[in-house]
XYZ file of C-alpha atoms in Angstrom:
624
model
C -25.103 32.386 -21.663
C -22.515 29.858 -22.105
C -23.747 26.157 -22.715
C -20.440 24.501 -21.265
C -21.365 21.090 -20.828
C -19.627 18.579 -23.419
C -22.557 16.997 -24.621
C -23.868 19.985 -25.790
C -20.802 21.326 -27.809
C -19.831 18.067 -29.254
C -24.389 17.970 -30.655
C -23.186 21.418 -32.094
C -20.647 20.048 -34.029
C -22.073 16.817 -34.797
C -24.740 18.821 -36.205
C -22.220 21.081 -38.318
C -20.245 18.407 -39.808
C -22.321 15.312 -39.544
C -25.913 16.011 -40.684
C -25.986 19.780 -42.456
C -29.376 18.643 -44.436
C -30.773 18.209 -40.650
C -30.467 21.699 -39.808
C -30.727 23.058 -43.430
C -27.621 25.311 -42.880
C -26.722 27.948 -45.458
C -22.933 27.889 -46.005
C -21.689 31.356 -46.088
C -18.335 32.687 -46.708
C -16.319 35.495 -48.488
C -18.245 38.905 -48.543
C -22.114 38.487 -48.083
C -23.220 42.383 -47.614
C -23.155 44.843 -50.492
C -22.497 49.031 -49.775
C -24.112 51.810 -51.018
C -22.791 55.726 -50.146
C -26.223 57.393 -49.110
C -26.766 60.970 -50.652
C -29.136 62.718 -49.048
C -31.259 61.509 -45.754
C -34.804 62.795 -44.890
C -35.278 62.213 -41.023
C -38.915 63.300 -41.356
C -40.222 60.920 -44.042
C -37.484 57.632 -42.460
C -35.596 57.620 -45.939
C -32.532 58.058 -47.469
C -31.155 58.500 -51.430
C -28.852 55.947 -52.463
C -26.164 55.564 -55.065
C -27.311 51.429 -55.960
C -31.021 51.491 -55.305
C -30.481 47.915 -56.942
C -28.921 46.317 -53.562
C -31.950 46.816 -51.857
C -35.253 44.999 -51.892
C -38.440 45.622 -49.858
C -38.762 43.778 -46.564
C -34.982 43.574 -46.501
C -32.786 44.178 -43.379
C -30.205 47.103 -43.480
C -27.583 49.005 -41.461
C -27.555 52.639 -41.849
C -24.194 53.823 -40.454
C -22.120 57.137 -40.767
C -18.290 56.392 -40.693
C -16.920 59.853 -40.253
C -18.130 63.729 -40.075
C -16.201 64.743 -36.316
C -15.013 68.257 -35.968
C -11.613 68.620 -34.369
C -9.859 71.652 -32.995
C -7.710 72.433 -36.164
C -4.989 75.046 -34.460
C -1.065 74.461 -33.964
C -1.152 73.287 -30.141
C -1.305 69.951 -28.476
C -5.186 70.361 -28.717
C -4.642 69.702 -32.561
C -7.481 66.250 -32.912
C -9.510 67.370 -30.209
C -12.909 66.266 -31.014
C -15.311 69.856 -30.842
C -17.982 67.644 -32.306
C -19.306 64.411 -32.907
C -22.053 65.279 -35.662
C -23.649 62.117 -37.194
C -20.005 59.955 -37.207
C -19.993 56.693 -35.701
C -24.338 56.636 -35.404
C -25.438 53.632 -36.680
C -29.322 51.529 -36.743
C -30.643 48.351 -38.287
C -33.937 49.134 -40.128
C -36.284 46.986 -42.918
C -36.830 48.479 -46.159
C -40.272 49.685 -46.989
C -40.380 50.970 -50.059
C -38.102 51.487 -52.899
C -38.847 54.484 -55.233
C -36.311 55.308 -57.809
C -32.913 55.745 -55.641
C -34.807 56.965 -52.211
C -35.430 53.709 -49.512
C -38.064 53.882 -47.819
C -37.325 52.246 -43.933
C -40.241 50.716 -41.838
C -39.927 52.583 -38.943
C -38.122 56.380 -37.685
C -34.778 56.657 -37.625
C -33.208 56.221 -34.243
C -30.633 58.715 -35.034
C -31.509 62.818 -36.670
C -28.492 63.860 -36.641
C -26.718 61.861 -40.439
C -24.418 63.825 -42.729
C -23.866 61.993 -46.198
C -20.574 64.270 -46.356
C -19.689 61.952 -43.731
C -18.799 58.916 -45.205
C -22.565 58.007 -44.760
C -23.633 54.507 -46.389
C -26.396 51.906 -46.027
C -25.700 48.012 -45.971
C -27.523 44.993 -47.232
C -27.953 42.895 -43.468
C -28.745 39.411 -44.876
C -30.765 37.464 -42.440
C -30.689 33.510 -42.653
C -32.981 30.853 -41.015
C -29.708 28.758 -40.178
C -25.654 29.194 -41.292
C -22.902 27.844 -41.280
C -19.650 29.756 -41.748
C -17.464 27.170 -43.817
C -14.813 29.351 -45.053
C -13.603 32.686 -44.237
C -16.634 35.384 -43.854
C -15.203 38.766 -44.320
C -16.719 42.856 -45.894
C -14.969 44.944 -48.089
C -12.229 47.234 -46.726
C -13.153 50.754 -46.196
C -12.308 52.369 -49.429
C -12.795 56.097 -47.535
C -16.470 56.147 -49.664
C -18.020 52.510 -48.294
C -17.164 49.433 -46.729
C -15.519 48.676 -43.307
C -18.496 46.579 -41.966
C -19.597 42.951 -41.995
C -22.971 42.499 -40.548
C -25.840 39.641 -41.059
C -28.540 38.072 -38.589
C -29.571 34.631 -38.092
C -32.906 33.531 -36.771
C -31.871 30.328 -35.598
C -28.524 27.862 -35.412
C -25.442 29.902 -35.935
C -22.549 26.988 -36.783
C -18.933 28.978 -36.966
C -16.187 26.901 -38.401
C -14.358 29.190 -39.884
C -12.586 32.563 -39.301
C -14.760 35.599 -39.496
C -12.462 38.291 -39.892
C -12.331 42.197 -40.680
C -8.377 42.624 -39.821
C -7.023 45.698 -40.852
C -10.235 47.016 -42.950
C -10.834 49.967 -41.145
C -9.936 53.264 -41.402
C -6.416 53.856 -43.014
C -2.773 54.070 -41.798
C -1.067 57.198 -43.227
C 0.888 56.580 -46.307
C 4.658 56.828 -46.417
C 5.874 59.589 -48.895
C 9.176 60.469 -48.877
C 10.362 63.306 -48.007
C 13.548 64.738 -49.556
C 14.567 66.598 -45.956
C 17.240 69.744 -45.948
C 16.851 69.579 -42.227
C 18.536 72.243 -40.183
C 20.003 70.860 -36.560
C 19.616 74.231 -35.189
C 15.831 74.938 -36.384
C 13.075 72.650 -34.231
C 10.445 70.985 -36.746
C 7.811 70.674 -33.959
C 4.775 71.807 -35.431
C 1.300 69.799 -35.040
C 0.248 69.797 -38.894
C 2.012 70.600 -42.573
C 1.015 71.018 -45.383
C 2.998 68.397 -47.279
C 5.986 65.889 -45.896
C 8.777 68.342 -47.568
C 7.462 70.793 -44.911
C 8.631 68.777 -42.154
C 5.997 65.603 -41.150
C 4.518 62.256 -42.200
C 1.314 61.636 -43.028
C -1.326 61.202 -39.983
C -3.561 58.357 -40.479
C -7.345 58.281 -41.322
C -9.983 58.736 -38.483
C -13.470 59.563 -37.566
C -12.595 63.301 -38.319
C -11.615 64.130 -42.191
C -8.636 65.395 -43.107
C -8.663 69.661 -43.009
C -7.176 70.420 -46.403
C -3.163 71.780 -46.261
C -3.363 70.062 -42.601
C -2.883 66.644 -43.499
C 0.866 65.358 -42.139
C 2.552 66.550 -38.663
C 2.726 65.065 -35.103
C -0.965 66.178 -34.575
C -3.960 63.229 -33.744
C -6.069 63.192 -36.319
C -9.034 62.852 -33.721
C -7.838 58.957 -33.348
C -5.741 58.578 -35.826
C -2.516 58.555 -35.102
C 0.026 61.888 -35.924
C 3.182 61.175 -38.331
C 6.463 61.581 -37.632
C 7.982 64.978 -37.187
C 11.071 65.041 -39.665
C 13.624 64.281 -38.691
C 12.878 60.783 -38.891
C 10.937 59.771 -35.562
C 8.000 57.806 -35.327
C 4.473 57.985 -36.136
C 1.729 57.506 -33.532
C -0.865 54.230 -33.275
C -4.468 54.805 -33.913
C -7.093 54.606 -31.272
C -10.670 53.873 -30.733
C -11.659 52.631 -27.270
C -8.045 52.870 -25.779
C -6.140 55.651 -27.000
C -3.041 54.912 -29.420
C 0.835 55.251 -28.225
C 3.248 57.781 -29.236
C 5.873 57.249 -31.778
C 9.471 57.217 -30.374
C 12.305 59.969 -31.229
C 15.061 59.873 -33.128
C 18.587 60.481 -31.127
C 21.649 61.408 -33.043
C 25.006 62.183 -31.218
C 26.569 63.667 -33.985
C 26.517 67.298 -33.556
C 25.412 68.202 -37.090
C 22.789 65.722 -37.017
C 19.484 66.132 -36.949
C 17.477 65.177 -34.476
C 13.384 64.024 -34.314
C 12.490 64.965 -30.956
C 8.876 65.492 -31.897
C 7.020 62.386 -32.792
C 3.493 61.316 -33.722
C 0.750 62.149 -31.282
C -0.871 59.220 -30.990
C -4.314 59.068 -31.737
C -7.133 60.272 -28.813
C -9.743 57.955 -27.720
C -12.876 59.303 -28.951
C -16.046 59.530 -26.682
C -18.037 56.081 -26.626
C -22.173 56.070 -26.502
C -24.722 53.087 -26.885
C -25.263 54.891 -30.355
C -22.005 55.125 -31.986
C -19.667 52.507 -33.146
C -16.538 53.458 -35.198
C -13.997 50.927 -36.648
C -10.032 51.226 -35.441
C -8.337 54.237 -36.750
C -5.096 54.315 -38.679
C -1.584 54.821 -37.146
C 0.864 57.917 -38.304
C 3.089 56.873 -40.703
C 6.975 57.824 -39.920
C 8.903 60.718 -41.258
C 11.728 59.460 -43.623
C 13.802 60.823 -46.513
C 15.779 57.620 -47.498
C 12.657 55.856 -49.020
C 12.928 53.370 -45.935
C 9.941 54.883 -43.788
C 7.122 52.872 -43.423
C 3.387 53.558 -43.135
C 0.969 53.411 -40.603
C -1.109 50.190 -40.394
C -4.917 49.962 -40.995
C -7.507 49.705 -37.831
C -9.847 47.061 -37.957
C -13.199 46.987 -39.082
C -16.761 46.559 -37.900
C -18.600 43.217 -37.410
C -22.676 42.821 -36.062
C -23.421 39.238 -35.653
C -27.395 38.364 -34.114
C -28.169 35.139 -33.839
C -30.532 32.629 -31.038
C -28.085 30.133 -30.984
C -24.656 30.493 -31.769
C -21.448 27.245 -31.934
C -18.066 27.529 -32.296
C -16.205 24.539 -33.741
C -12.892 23.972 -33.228
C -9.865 25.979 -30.941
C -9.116 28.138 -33.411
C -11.999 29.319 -34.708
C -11.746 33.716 -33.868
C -14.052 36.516 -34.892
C -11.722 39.602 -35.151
C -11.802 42.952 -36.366
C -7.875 43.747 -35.176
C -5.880 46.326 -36.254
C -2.249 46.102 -38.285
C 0.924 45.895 -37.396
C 3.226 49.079 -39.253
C 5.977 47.702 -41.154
C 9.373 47.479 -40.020
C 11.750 50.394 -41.464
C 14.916 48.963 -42.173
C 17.805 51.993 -41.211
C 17.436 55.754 -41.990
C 13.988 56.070 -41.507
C 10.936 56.282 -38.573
C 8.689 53.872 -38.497
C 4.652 53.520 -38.892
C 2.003 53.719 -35.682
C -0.438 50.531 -35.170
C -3.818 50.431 -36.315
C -6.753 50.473 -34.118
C -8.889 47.458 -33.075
C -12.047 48.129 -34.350
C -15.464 46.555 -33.146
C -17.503 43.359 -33.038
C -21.008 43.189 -31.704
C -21.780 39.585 -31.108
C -25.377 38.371 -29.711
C -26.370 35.352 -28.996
C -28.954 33.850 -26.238
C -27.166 30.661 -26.142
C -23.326 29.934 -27.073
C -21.868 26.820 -27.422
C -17.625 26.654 -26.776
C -15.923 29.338 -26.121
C -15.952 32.452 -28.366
C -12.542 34.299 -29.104
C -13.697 37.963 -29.874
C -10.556 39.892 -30.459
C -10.248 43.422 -31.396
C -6.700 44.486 -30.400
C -4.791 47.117 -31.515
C -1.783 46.181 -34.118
C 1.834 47.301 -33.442
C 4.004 50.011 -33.844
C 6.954 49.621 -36.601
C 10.411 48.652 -35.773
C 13.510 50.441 -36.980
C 16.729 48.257 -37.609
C 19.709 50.780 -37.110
C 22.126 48.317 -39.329
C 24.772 48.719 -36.345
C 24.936 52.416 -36.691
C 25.316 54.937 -34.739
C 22.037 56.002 -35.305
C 18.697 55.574 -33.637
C 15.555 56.071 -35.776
C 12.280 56.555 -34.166
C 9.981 53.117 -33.862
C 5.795 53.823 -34.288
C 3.486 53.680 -31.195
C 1.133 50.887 -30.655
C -2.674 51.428 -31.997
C -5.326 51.116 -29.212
C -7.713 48.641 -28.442
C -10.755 48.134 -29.770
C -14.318 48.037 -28.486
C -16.005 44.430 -27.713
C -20.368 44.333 -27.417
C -21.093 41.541 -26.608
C -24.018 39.146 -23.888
C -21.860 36.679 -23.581
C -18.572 35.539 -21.683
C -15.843 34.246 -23.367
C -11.868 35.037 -24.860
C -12.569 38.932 -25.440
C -9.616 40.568 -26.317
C -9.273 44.115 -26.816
C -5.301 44.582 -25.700
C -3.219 47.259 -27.107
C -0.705 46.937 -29.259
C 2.961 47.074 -28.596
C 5.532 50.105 -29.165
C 7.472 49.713 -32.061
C 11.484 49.359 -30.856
C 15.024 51.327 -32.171
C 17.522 47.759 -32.748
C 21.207 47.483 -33.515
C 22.524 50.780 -32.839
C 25.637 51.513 -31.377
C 24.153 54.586 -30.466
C 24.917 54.407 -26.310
C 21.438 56.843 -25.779
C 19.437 54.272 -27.912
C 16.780 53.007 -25.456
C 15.227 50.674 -27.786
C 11.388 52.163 -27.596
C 12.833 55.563 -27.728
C 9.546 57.289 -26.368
C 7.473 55.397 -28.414
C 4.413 53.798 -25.938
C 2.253 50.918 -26.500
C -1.272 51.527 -27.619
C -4.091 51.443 -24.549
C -6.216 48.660 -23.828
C -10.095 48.857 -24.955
C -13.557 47.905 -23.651
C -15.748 45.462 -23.508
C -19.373 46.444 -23.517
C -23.207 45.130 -22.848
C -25.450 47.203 -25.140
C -27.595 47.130 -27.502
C -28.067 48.251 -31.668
C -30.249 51.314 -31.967
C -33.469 50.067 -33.560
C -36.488 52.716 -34.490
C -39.367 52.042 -32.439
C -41.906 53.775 -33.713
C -43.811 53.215 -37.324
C -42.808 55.185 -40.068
C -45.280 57.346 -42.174
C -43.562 55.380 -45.170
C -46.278 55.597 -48.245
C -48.440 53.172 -49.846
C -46.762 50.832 -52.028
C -48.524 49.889 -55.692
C -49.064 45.998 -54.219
C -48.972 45.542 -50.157
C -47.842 41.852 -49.904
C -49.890 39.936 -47.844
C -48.224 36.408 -47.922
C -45.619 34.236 -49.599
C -45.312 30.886 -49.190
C -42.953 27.689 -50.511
C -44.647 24.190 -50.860
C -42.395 21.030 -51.121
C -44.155 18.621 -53.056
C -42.125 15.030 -54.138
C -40.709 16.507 -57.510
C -41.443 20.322 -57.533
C -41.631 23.636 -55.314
C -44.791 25.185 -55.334
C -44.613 29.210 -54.863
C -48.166 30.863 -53.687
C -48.068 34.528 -52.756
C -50.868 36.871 -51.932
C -51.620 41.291 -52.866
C -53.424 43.683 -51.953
C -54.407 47.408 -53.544
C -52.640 46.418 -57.003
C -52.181 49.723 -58.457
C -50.526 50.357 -61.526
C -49.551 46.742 -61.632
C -48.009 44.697 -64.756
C -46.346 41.607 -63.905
C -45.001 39.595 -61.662
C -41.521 37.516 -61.998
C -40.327 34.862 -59.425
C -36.606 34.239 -59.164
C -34.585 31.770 -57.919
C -31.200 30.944 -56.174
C -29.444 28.430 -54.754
C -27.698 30.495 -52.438
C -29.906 33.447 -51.200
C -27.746 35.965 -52.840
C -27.542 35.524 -57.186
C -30.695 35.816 -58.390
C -32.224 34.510 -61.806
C -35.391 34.680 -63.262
C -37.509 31.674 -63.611
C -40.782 33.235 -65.090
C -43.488 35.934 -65.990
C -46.573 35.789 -64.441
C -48.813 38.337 -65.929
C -51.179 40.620 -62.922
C -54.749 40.059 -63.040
C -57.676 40.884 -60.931
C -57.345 38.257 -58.948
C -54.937 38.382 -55.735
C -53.743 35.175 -55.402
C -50.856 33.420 -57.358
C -49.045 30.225 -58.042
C -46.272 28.927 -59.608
C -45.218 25.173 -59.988
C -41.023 25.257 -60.035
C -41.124 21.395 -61.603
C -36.835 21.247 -61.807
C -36.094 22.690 -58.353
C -32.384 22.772 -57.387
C -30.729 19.898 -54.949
C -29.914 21.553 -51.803
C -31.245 25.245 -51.023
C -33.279 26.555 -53.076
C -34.622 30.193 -52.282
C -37.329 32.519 -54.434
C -38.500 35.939 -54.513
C -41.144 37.708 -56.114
C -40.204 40.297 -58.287
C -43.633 42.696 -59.200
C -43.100 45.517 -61.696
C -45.331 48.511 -62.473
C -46.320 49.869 -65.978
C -44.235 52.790 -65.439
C -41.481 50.569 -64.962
C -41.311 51.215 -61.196
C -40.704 47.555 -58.990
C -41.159 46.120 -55.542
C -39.874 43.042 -54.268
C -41.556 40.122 -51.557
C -39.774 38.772 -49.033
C -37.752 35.666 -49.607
C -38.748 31.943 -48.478
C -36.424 29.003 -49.039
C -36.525 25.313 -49.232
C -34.358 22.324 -49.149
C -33.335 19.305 -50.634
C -31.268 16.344 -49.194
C -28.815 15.652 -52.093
C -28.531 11.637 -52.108
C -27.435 11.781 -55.820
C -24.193 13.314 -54.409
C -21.313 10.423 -53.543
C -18.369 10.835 -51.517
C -16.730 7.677 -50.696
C -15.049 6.153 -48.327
C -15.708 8.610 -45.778
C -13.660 7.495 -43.290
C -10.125 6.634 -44.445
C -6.830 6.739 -43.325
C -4.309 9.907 -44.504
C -3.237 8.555 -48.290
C -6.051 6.988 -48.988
C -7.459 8.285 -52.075
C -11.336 10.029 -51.699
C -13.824 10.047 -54.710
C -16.715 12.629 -55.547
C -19.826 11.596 -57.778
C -21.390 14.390 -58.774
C -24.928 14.214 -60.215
C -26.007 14.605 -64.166
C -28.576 17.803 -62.854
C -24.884 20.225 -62.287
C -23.286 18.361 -65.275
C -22.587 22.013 -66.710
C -20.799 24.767 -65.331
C -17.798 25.149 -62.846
C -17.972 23.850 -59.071
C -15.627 24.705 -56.479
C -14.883 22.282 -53.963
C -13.019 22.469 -50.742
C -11.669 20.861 -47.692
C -11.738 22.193 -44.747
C -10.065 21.356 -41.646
C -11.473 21.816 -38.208
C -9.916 25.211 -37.476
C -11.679 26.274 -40.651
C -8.621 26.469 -42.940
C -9.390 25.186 -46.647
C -6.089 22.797 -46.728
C -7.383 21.561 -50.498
C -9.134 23.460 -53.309
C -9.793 22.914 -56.617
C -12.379 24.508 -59.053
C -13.366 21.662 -62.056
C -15.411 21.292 -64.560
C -19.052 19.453 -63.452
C -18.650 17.454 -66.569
C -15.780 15.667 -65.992
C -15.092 13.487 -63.780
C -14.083 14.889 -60.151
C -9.628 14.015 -59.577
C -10.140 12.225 -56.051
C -9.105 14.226 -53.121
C -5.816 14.518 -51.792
C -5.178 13.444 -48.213
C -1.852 12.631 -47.886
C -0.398 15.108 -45.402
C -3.719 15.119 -43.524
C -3.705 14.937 -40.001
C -5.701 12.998 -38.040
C -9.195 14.389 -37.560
C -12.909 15.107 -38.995
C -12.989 17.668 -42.240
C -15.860 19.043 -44.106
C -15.891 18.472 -48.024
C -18.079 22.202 -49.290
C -19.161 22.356 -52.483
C -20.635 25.345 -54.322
C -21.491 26.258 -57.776
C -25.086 28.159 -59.585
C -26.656 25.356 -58.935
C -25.727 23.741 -55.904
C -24.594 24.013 -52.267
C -23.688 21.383 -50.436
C -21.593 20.227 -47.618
C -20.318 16.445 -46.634
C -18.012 14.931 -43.895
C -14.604 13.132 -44.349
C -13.433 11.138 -41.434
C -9.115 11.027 -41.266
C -7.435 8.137 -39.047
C -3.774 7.738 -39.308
């Protein structure tokens, strides 16, 4: 549901940029989950081995998801990228750690899905959950590598504040890479084959997909599944990747010299795969085009994943997107084809109430253009990647368009068309579904302690930390940690186990702002489990920014208290679209250079600060 009355979108961001210690926001930003490739998976006991046990703590949420493992039909025909079967790739499930036991997790309840390869690209995500956030710059995931990555996914239990850009552009699966090839073409032998084994055999590279590559079968005009095929030689276009809407075709290249070669048999582009409540892939990667004058270009990237859950979610400002689209090729500049589009990947967005308008867009990115340098030549452009697939409750600006052909320009050539056959990718979907969730209890084991509560206390001057076992077993010690920002850890103290199951711990310097702790509880065989996470906060009156309302010039000073007098502290301003238009990083023991406002426009900005020991975010007024 969309809350569009005024009143209630201008208490949203009154709330976000006027009173932060009101709501108790955490300020997130950059890359908040961590990635781990999963080894083996046991369906019957709800686990899986991990590379990193260390990212994982018990009680914590996680995303299991597979990014690859299809079969395709492998033969020389135009069925080359058919999909024979799905496997595990693109099934996906939220779950809460258990149990950790050496580098096996342990998940609460049964897995939704049975049917997980680890050979296919198979990882499991950290899913942090806040109480409240506020996105204040950027919020982004690590590309896909082709081992982990490709996903940004957290939860909020409350107030979801989005000020910022949350984007996964382009950090899907891969475009094919460019290599040239150093073509003895023949104009009376046809290079129309649907895979090679290298470019010198006659094709560009297809891009990455939901299928892996077959070994000696990796360039050609053949889909890879949905990414897009590469450019036949001699020097046509490669094909956009797809996801929900299929990708375009790359476009031909026409010669009218007789001895000329021609490239009458472009990249496929890539084929929609098949689209079920339980799979989710991100936006494939385009073909990349068939050169052999180091001007080709490759295929761009398809967009990523992003799961957002939250009970209340506000946008501020116009601007303000959450996008997982996929790139643009390059242009080739003369002699060469150029690259497909990447896919649009896909964002799952939940929310029970929304306040402004979301802009969800997952388009596809597109095809290369080919400037003939007023030749008589035309070189084959890339085809557009397909959209991209949209879940979401709520209305709003969903975009999952295709992206545009790639075009031939300033030939002389009197056949040049401009697209030249290449096609603009197909639109995607938008979707109402939900995230697979096990619903029934796992048989997951008995853990040394069984928490039974943790608990914060805010007293006038300290943080008081009470937590509560059960069926200690094996048990050593107990250290609480502390952060300021949910994520960096350090330890505060050793509290040795006794018979008793009830502790306490007095934290009599707690941190200004957020402060969050964790229970750490370690066996004698050196075995650990970890408690859930409270958090507190602290209004930070020793902090002074003044004036805050000025007019653009003026200059803007920063007092920062003696308790971060050590250490670095970033701060930034951020404008209401969510761009940072002044940073600086300075040393907490020096005094703070006043802000520079100068070329500010009119309007209302929010001053973040962040460093180990503090998080905190303030509101500058501009008038001109």
């Amino acid at each position: 549901m969309i809350i569009t009355a005024n009143r209630f979108y201008f208490l949203a961001v009154l709330l976000a940029i006027c009173c932060p210690s009101l709501i108790a926001q955490t300020g997130i930003s950059g890359v908040i989950n961590q990635y781990s490739p999963v080894a083996a998976v046991d369906p019957a006991g709800s686990s899986v081995t991990v590379a990193d046990p260390g990212l994982f703590a018990v009680g914590s949420q996680v995303l299991l998801i597979q990014m690859q493992g299809a079969v395709i039909e492998d033969e020389n025909s135009a069925a080359f990228g058919d999909v024979v079967a799905y496997g595990g790739a693109g099934g996906y499930e939220l779950g809460v750690v258990c149990k950790v036991d050496g580098n096996i997790i342990s998940l609460e309840n049964e897995l939704a899905n049975t049917d997980y390869d680890p050979a296919g690209g198979l990882q499991l995500i950290t899913v942090p959950e806040y109480q409240d956030a506020l996105v204040d710059a950027e919020l982004t995931g690590q590309a896909w590598d082709g081992v982990s990555g490709g996903v940004l996914a957290f939860s909020v239990v409350d107030n979801l504040i989005v000020a910022a850009p949350v984007n996964m552009d382009g950090k899907g699966f891969r475009g094919g890479a460019f290599e040239n090839n150093a073509s003895n073409c023949n104009f009376l032998i046809q290079v129309n084959d649907y895979f090679y084994a290298a470019p010198l055999d006659g094709g560009g590279r297809k891009g990455e997909s939901i299928a892996p590559y077959t070994v000696g079968r990796e360039y050609g005009r053949g889909a890879q599944a949905a990414g897009g095929g590469g450019g036949n030689d001699h020097n046509s276009g490669g094909g956009g990747g797809a996801n929900a809407g299929a990708g375009g075709a790359g476009g031909e290249n026409i010669s009218t010299a007789f001895l000329n070669c021609d490239g009458n048999f472009p990249g496929v582009g890539g084929k929609a795969p098949a689209l079920t409540p339980n799979r989710f892939f991100m936006g494939s990667g385009g073909g990349a085009g068939d050169g052999n004058n180091l001007r080709g270009t490759s295929g761009g990237n398809g967009g990523g994943i992003v799961i957002i859950l939250a009970e209340d979610l506000a946008i501020v400002g116009n601007q303000v997107t959450i996008s997982a689209n996929g790139s643009a090729a390059e242009n080739s500049i003369g002699g060469d084809g150029g690259g497909g589009g990447g896919a649009g990947g896909s964002i799952f967005v939940s929310a029970a109430t929304v306040n402004g308008v979301p802009v969800l867009s997952a388009t596809g990115g597109d095809g290369g253009d080919v400037d003939n340098e007023d030749n008589n030549r035309c070189f084959g452009p890339g085809g557009g990647g397909g959209g991209g697939l949209i879940h979401t409750d709520f209305e709003g600006s969903l975009l999952v368009d295709g992206g545009g052909s790639g075009e031939s320009l300033n030939s002389t050539n009197v056949g040049c068309s401009g697209a030249n056959g290449a096609e603009p990718g197909e639109d995607g979907l938008v979707r109402n579904e939900t995230i697979p969730v096990g619903d029934q209890p796992s048989a997951c084991q008995s853990l040394p302690v069984s928490w039974r509560t943790i608990e914060l206390y805010q007293h006038a001057k300290s943080n008081q930390l009470e937590w509560s076992v059960t069926d200690q077993v094996n048990n050593a010690y107990f250290t609480v940690e502390r952060s300021a920002d949910g994520a960096d850890f350090l330890d505060l103290v050793r509290v040795p186990a006794t018979a008793a199951n009830d502790y306490t711990f007095t934290d009599f310097e707690p941190l200004s702002g957020h402060s969050f702790y964790r229970v750490r509880q370690r066996d004698f065989d050196g075995r650990a489990t970890l408690s859930p996470t409270v958090s507190g906060y602290r209004t930070r009156s020793d902090i002074r920014l003044y004036p805050n309302m000025i007019r653009a010039g003026e200059p803007v000073k920063l007092e920062l208290p003696e308790a971060v007098a050590e250490g670095a502290v970033s701060i930034d301003l951020i404008d209401q679209h969510g761009r940072s238009v002044w940073r600086k990083t300075v040393d907490a023991a020096q005094p703070v250079p006043p802000l520079e406002t100068f070329d500010l426009p009119a309007g209302v900005y929010l001053v973040s600060l962040r460093s180990e020991q503090l998080v905190w975010t303030g509101r500058l007024v501009v008038q001109r």
